[in-house]
Short mmCIF file of C-alpha atoms and ligand atoms in Angstrom, two decimals:
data_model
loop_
_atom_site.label_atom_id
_atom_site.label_comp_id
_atom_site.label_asym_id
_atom_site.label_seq_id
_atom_site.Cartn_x
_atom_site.Cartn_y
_atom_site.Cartn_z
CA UNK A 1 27.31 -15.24 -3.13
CA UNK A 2 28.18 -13.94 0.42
CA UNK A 3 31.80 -15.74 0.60
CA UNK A 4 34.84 -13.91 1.28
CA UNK A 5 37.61 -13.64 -1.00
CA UNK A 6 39.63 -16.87 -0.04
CA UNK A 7 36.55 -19.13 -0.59
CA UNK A 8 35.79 -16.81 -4.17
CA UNK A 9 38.85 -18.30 -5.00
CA UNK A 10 38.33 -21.68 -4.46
CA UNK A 11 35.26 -21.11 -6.19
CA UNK A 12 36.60 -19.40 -9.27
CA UNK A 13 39.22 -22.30 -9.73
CA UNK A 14 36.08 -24.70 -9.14
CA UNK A 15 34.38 -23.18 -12.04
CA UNK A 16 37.28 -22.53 -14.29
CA UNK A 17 38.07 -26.52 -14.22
CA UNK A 18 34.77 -26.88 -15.36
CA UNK A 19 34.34 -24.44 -18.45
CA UNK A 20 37.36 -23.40 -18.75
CA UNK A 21 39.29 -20.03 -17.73
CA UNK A 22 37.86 -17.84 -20.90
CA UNK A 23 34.15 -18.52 -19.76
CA UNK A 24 34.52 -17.22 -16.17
CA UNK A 25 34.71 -13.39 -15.74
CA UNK A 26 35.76 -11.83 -12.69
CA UNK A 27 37.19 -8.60 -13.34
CA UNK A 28 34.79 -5.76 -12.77
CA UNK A 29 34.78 -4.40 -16.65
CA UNK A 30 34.03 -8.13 -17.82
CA UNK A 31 31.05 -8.70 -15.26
CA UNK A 32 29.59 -5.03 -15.77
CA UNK A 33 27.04 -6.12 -17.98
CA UNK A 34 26.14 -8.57 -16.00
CA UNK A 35 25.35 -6.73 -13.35
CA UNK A 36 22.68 -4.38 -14.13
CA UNK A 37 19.62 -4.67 -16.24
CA UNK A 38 19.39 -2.61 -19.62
CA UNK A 39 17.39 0.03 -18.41
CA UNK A 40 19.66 0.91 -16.07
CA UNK A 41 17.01 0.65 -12.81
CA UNK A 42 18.03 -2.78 -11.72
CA UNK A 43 21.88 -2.65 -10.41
CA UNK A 44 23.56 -5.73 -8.41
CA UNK A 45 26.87 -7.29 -8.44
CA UNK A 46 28.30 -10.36 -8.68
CA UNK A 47 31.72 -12.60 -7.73
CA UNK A 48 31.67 -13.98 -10.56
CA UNK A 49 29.78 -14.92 -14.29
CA UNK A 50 30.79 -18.46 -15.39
CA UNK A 51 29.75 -19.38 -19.23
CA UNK A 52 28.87 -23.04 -19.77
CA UNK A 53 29.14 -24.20 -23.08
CA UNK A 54 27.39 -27.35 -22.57
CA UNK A 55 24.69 -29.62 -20.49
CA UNK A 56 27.23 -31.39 -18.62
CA UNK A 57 28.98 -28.04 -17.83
CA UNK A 58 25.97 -26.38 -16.53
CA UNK A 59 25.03 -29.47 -14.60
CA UNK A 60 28.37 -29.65 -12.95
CA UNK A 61 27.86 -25.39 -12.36
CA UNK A 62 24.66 -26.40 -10.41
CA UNK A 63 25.85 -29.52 -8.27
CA UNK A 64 29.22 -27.23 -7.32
CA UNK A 65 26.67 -24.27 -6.70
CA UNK A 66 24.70 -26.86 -4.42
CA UNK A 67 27.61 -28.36 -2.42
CA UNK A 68 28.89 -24.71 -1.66
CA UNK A 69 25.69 -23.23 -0.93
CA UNK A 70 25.84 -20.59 -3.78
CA UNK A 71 22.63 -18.70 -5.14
CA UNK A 72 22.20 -18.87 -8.69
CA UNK A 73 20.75 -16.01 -11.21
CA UNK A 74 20.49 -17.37 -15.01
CA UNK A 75 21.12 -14.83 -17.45
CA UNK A 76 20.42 -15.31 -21.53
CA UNK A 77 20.32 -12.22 -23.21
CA UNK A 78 19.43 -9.54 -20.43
CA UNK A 79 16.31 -8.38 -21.69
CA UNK A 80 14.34 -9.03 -18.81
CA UNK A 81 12.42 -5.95 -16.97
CA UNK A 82 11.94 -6.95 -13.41
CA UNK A 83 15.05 -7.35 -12.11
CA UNK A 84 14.36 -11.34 -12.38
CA UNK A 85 18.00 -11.92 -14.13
CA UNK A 86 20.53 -9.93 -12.21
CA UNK A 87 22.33 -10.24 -9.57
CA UNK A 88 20.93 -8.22 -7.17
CA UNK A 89 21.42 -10.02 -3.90
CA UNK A 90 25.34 -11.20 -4.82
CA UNK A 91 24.04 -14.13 -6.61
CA UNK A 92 26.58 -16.31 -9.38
CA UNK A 93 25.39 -15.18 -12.80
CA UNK A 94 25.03 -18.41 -15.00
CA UNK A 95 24.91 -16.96 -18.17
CA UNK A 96 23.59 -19.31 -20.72
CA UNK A 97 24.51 -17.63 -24.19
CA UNK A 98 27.26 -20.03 -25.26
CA UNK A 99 24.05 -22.58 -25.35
CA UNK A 100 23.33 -21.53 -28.98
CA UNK A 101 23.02 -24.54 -31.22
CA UNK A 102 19.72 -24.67 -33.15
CA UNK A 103 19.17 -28.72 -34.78
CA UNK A 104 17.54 -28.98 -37.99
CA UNK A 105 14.16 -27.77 -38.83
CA UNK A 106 11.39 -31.04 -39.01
CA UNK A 107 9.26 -29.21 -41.63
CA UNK A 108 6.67 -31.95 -41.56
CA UNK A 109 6.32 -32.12 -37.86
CA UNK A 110 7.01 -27.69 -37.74
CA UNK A 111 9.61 -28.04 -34.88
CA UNK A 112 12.85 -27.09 -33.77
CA UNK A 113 15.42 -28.11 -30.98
CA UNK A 114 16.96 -24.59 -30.20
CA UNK A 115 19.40 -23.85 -27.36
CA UNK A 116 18.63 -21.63 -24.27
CA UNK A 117 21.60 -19.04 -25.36
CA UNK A 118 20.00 -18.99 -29.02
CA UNK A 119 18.27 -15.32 -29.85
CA UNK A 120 14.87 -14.86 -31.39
CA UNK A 121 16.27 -13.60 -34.43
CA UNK A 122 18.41 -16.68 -35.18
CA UNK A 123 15.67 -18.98 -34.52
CA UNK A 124 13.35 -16.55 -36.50
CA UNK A 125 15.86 -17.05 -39.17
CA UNK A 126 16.33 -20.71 -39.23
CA UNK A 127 12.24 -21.19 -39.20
CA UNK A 128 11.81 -18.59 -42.40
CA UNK A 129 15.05 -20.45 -44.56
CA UNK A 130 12.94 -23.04 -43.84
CA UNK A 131 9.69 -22.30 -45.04
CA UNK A 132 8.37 -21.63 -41.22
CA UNK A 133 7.99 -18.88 -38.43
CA UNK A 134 8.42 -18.96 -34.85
CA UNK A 135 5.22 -17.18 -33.77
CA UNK A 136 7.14 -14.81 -30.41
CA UNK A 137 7.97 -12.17 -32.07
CA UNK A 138 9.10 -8.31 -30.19
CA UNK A 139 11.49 -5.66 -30.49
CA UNK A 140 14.34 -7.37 -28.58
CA UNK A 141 14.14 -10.53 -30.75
CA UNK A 142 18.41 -10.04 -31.53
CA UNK A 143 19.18 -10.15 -27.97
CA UNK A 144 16.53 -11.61 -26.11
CA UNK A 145 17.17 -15.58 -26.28
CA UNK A 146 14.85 -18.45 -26.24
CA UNK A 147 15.91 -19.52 -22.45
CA UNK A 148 14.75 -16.12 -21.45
CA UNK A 149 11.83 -16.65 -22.94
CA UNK A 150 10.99 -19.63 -21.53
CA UNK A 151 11.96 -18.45 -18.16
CA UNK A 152 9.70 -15.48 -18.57
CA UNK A 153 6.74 -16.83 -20.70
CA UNK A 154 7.24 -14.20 -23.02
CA UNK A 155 4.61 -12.92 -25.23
CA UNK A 156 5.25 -10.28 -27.83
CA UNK A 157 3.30 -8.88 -30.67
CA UNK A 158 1.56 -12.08 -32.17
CA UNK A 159 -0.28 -13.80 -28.64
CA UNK A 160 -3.24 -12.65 -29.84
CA UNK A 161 -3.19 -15.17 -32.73
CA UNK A 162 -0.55 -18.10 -31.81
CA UNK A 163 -0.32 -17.69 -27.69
CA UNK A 164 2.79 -17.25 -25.82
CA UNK A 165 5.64 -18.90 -25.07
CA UNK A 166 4.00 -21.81 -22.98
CA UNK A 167 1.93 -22.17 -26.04
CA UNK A 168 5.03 -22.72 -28.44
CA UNK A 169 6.82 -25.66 -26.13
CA UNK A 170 6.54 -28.99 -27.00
CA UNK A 171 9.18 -30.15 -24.38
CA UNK A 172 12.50 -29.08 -22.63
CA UNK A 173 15.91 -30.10 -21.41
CA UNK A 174 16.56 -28.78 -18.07
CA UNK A 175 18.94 -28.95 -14.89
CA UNK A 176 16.33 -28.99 -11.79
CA UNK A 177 17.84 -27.43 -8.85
CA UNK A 178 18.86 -30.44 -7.75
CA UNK A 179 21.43 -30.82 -10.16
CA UNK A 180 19.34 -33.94 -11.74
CA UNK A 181 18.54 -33.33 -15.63
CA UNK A 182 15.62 -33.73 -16.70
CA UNK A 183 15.05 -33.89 -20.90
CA UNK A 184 11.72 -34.57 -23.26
CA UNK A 185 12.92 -33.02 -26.34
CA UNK A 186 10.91 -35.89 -28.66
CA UNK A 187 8.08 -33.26 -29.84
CA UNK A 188 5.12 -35.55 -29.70
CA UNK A 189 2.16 -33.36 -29.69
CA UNK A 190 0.37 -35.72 -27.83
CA UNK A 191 1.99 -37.18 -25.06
CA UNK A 192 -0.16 -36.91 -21.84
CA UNK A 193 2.52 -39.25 -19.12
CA UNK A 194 2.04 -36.92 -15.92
CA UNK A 195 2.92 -33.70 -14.54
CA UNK A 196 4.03 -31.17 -18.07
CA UNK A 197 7.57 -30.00 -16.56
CA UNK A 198 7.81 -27.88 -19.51
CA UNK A 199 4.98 -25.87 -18.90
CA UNK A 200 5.63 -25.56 -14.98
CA UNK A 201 9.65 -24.27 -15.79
CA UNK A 202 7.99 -22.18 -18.71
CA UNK A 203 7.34 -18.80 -16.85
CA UNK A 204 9.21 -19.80 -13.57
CA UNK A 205 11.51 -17.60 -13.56
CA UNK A 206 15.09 -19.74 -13.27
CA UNK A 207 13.88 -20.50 -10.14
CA UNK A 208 13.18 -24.40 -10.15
CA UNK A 209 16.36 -24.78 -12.61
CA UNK A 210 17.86 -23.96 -15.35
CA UNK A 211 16.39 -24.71 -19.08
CA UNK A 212 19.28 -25.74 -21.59
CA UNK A 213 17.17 -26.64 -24.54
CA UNK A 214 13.94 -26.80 -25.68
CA UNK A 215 11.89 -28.62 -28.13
CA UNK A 216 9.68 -25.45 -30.03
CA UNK A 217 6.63 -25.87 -32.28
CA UNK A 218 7.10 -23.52 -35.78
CA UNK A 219 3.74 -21.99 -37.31
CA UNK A 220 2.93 -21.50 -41.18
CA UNK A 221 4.85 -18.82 -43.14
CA UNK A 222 2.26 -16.61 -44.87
CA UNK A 223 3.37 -15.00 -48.23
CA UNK A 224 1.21 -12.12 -47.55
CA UNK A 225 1.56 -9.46 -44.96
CA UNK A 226 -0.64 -5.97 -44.65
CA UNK A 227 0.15 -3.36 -41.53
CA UNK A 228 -1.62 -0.39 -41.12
CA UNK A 229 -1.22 2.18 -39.00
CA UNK A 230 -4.75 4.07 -38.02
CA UNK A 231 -5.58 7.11 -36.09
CA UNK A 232 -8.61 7.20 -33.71
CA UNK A 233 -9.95 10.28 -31.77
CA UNK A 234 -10.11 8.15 -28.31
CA UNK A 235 -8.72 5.57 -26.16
CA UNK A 236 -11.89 3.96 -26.41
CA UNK A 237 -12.24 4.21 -29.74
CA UNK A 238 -9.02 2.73 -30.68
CA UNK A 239 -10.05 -0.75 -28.09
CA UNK A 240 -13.50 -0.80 -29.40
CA UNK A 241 -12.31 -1.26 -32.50
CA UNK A 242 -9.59 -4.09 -32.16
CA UNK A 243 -12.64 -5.80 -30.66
CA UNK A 244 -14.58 -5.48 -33.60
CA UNK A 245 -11.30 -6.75 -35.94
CA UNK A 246 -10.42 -9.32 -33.53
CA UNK A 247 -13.74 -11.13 -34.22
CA UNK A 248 -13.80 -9.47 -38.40
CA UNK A 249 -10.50 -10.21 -39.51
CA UNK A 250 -9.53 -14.58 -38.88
CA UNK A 251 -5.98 -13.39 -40.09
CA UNK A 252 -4.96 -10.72 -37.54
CA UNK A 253 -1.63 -11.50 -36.14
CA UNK A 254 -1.16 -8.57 -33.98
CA UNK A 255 -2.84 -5.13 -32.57
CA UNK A 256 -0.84 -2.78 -30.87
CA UNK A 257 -1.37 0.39 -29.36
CA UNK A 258 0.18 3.73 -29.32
CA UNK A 259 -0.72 7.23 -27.28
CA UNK A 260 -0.25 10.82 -29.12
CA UNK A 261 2.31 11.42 -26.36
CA UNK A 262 4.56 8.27 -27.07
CA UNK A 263 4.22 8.51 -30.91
CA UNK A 264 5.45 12.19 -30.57
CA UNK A 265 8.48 11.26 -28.21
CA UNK A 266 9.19 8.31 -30.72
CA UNK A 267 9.27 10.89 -33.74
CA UNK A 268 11.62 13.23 -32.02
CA UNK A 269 13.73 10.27 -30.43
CA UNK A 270 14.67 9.31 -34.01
CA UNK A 271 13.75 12.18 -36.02
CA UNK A 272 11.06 10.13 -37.94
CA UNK A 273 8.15 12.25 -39.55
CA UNK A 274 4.34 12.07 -38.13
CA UNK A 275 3.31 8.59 -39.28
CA UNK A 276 -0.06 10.32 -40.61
CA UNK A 277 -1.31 13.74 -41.70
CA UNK A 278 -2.40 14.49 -38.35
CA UNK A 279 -1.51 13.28 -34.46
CA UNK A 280 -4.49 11.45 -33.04
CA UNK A 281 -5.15 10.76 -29.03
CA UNK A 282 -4.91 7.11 -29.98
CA UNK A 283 -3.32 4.85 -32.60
CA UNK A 284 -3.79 1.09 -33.17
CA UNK A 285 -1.02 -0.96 -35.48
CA UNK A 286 -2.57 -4.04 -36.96
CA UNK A 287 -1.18 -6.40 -39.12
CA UNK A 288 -2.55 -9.07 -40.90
CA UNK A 289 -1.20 -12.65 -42.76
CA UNK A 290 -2.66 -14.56 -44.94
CA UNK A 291 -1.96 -16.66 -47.75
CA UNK A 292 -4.47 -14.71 -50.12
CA UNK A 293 -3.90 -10.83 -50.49
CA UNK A 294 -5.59 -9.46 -47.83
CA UNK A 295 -6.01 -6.01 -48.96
CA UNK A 296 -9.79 -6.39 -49.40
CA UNK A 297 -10.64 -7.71 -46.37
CA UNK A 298 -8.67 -5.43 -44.45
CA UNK A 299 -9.93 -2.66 -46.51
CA UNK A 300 -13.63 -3.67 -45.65
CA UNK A 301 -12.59 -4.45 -41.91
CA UNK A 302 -10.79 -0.91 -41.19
CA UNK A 303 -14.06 1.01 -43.53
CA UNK A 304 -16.39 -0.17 -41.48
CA UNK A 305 -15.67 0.71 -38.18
CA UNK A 306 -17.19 4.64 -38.26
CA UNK A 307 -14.54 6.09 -35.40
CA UNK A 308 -11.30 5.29 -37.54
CA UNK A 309 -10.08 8.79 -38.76
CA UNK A 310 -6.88 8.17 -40.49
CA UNK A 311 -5.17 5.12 -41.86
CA UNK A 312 -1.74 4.79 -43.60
CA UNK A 313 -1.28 1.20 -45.09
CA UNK A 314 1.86 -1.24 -46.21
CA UNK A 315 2.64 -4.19 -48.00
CA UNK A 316 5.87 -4.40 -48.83
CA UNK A 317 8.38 -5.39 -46.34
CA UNK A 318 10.43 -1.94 -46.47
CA UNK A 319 7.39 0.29 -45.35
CA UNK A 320 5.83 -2.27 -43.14
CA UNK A 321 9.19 -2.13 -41.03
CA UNK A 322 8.66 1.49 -41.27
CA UNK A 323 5.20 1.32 -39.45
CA UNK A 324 6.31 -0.88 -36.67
CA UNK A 325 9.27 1.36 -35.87
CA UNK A 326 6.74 3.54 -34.76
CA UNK A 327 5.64 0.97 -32.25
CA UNK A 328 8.80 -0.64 -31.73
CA UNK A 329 10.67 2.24 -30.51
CA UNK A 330 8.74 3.15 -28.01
CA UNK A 331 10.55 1.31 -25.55
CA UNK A 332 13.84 2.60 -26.13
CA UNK A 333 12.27 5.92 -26.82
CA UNK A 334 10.81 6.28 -23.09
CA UNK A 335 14.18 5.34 -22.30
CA UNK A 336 15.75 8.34 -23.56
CA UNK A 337 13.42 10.51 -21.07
CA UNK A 338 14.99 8.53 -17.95
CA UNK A 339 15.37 5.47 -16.22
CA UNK A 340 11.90 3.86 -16.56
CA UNK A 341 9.77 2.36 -13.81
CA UNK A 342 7.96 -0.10 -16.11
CA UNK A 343 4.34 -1.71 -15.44
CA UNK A 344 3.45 -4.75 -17.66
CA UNK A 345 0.03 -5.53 -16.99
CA UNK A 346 -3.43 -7.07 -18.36
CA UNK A 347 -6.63 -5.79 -17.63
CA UNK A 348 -10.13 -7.13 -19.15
CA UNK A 349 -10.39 -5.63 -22.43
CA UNK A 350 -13.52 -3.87 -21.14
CA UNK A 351 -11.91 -2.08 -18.74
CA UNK A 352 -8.76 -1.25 -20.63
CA UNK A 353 -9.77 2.18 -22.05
CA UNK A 354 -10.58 3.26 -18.03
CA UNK A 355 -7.38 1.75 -16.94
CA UNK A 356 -5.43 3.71 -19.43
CA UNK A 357 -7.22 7.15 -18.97
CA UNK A 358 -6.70 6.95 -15.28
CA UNK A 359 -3.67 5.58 -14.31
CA UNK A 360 -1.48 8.85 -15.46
CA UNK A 361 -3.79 10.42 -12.62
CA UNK A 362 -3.34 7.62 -10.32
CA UNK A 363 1.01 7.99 -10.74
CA UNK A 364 0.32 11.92 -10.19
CA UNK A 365 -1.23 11.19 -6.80
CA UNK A 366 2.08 9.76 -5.47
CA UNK A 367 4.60 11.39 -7.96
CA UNK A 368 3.36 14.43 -9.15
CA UNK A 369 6.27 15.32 -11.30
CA UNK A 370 6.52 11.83 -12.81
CA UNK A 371 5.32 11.01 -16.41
CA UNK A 372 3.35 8.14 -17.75
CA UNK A 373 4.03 6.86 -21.05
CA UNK A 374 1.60 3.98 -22.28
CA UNK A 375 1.95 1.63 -25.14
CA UNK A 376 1.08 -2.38 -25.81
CA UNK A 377 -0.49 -4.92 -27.23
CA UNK A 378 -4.03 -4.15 -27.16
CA UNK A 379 -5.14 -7.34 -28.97
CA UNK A 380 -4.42 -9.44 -25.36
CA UNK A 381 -5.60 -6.32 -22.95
CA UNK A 382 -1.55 -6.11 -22.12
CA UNK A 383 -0.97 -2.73 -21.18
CA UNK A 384 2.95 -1.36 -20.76
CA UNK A 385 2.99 1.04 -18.39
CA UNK A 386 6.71 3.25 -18.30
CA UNK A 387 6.68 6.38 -15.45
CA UNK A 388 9.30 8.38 -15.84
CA UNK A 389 10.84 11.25 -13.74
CA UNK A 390 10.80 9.55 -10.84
CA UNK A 391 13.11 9.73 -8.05
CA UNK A 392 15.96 7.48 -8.02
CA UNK A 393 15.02 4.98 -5.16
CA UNK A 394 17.55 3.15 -3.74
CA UNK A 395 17.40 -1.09 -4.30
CA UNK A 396 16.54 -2.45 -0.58
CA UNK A 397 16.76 -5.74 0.61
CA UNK A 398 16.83 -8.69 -2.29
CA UNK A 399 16.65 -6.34 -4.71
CA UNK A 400 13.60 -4.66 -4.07
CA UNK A 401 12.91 -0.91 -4.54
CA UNK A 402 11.05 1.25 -2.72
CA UNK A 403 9.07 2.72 -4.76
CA UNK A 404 7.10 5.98 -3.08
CA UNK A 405 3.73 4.00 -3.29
CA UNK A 406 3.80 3.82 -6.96
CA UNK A 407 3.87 -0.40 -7.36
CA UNK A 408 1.15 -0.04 -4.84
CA UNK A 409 -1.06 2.47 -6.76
CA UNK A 410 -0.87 0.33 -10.24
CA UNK A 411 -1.45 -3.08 -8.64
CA UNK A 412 -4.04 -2.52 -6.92
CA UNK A 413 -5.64 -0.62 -9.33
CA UNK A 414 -5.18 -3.51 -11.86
CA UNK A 415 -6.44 -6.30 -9.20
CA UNK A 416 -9.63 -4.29 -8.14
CA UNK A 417 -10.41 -4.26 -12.48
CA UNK A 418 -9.72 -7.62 -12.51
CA UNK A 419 -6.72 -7.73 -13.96
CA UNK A 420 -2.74 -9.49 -13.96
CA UNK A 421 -0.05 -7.19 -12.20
CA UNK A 422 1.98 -9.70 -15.04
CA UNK A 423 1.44 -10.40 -18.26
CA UNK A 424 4.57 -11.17 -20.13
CA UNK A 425 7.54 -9.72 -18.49
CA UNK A 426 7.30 -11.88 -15.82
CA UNK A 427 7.22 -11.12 -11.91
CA UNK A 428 11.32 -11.04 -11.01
CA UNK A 429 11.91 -9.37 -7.88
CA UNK A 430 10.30 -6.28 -8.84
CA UNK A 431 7.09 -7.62 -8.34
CA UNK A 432 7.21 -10.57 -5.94
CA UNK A 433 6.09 -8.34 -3.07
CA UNK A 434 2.79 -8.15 -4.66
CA UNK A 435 2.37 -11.75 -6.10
CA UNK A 436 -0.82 -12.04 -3.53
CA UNK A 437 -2.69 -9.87 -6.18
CA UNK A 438 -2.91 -12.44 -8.06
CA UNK A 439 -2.14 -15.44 -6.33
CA UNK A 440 -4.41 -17.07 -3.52
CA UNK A 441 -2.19 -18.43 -0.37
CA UNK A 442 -3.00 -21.84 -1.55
CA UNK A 443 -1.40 -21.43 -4.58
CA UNK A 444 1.35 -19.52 -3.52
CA UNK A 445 2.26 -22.29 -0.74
CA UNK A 446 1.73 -24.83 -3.64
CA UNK A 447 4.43 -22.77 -5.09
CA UNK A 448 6.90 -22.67 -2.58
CA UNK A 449 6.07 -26.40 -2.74
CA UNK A 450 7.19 -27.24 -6.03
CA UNK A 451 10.47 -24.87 -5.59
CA UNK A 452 11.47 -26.87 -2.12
CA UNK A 453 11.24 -30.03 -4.73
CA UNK A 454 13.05 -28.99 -7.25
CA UNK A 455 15.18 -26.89 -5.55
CA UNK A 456 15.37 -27.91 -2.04
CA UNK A 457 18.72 -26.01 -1.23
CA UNK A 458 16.70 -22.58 -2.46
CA UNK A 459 20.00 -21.81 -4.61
CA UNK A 460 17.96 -20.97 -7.94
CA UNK A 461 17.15 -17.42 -8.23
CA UNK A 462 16.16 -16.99 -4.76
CA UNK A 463 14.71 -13.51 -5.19
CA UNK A 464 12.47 -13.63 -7.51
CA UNK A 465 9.34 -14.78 -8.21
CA UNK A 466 8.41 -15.96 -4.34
CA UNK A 467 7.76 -13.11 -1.64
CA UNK A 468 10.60 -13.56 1.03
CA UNK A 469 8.92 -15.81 4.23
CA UNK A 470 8.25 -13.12 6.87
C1 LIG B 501 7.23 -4.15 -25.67
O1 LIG B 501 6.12 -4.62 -25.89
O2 LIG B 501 7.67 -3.20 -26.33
C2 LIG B 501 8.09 -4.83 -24.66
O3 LIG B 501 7.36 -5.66 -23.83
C3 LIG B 501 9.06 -3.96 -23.96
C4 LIG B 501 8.54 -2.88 -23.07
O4 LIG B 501 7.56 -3.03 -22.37
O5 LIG B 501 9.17 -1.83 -23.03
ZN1 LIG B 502 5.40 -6.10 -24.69
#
């Protein structure tokens, strides 16, 4: 939003008539928030953040946004890692949080209507009173929200078993760039009339429109949960092994792993004791549901594989939390070093035990003094990568960093195995200089496409996702 004051004010009044004076913030404390990502490494600013409380509201946000030329960024719970939902270029921040009704659970059908401003948690909440789970599940499930998700395609801890968030949509209610709505909230499984809309805006980014709602499938509720925690004397060792669970053990909802070096920085980060007797090179975190007690399968799974040198295991829900803190933390851990230049990528599984003993030495080539933390979910070949110690680069135009050759190093390292430079965080403008990795021309003009359709002013999120035209 480029204007100069006079026009702000026009457009503040604008907005205020439409949701109302408490749900537009322009002072600088109330937008602050707003404005930078939480890891502190994305930093923009913004006129204004208007708060719709409704469909109507946020379709009347859009068409004003239109009229007056105005770029959108949508903002749910400001979770996101690549700079995909702040205002870096100036942009209006649309935040959708007020969007929070969830409608009844349909326990025969195993669906939900939740709202875009509605967190993980809550709809993790709803599901379990009734009898259900939402399968995304990660560690910023209270503030992440289920727009966010959808914008993103988030994954999380259980893809491995139930897919990501693409996988979980049964339909959405959206505001296309246009300003027209467009709403298939019914749930029918089957339903194959044309062009899936739900799956295209999954993943895009808020930058075809803006999902309000969406219609999300709920998986069963097992009664019994096992995680263990095991130690392994290699990188390899630790992915060999998933491999051989993935295919052993029908009931594994997640495999995670862990480095010494994290687990240590974890442990001192919160004063938590060594999760086992000794600290291994590698740790993997599975767990497993089931509705039988799957003690003896795991037990026969985890024996059996000859490199596994330690294992600590937990049932009940108290310890289990305890394990995944472990993994859990790491994030905000990391973040305690420094401001973290993160790396969320997928190789092939059979190159992910290369990938992660060379990329510390591929960061040391063009930061020496930077270090690599690396953590993820192993079951999916989704690797985290978090360097830390790195200069602090300044944001350049749209948002984007430079970087010292860094982005460069890790991309194409993870295209020549392969692999995606993302695979759950999503590409923002962090990473939409790089898109070609992984995306023929074709398909990147077919994008650009389908955004001058649904978006033909370019006012949704205009900085992310799509490389700038040169
Ligand atoms: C995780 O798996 O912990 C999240 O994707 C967050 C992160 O990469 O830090
Ligand atoms: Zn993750």
């Amino acid at each position: 939003m480029l204007a100069v004051n006079g026009i702000d004010a026009a457009l503040v009044r604008s907005l205020t008539e439409i949701v109302g004076e408490p749900h537009v913030f322009t002072a600088p404390d109330q937008r602050r928030t707003y404005e930078v990502d939480w890891t502190g490494r994305f930093v923009g600013s913004t006129r204004a953040v208007v708060r719709p409380g409704s469909l109507d509201e946020v379709v009347a946000v859009v068409v004003l946004c239109r009229s007056a030329g105005i770029a959108i960024v949508a903002q749910g719970g400001n979770t996101g890692l690549v700079g995909g939902g702040v205002p870096l270029a100036g942009e209006l921040v649309v935040s959708l949080r007020r969007l929070d009704r969830i409608g009844p659970v349909d326990a025969v059908a195993r669906q939900v209507t939740a709202g875009a401003g509605v967190t993980v948690a809550a709809l993790q909440q709803v599901a379990a009173a009734a009898g259900l789970r939402y399968a995304i599940d990660f560690g910023a499930r209270d503030s992440a929200t289920v727009g966010g998700t959808i914008a993103t395609n988030a994954g999380g801890v259980n893809v491995l078993r139930y897919g990501g968030t693409r996988e979980q949509l049964l339909g959405v209610e959206a505001v296309l760039g246009t300003g027209d709505v467009v709403s298939r909230l019914g749930g029918l499984v089957k339903d194959n009339t044309g062009y899936d809309l739900a799956s295209l805006l999954c993943g895009s980014e808020g930058t075809l429109g803006l999902v309000t709602a969406a219609r999300l499938r709920l998986v069963t509720m097992h009664e019994q949960r096992l995680t263990a925690l095991i130690g392994f004397s290699s990188i390899s060792d630790a992915v060999d092994a998933v491999g051989v669970w993935r295919s052993s053990l029908d009931c594994l909802d997640a495999a995670e792993l862990m480095l010494d070096a994290g687990m240590r920085l974890v442990c001192a980060a919160f004063g938590l004791p060594p999760p086992l007797q000794r600290h291994w090179p590698a740790y993997v975190l599975i767990e497993v549901a089931a509705h039988d007690d799957p003690t003896a399968l795991v037990t026969a799974a985890v024996g059996g594989v000859a490199t596994v040198r330690e294992v600590a295991v937990a049932i009940d829900s108290v310890r289990r939390a305890q394990l995944w803190r472990y993994r859990e933390e790491h994030t905000l851990a990391v973040g305690t070093v420094g401001v973290p230049h993160k790396f969320d990528v997928t190789v092939p599984i059979s190159e992910l035990a290369v990938f992660v003993r060379d990329v510390p030495g591929r960061v040391a080539r063009v930061v020496p003094d930077a270090t690599t933390w690396q953590f993820g979910h192993v079951g999916d070949g989704n690797i985290h990568v978090n360097v830390t110690g790195t200069p602090p680069w300044a944001n350049g135009r749209g948002g984007y960093i430079d970087d010292g050759g860094l982005d460069e190093q890790i991309y194409r390292y993870v295209s020549e195995l392969g692999g995606s430079i993302s695979a759950e965080h999503g590409i923002g403008t962090a990473k939409a200089g790089w898109l070609h990795l992984n995306r023929s021309a074709a398909e990147i003009a077919a994008m650009r496409a389908v955004k001058r359709a649904l978006d033909p002013d370019g006012i949704m999120n205009p900085n992310a996702l799509l490389p700038p035209v040169t």
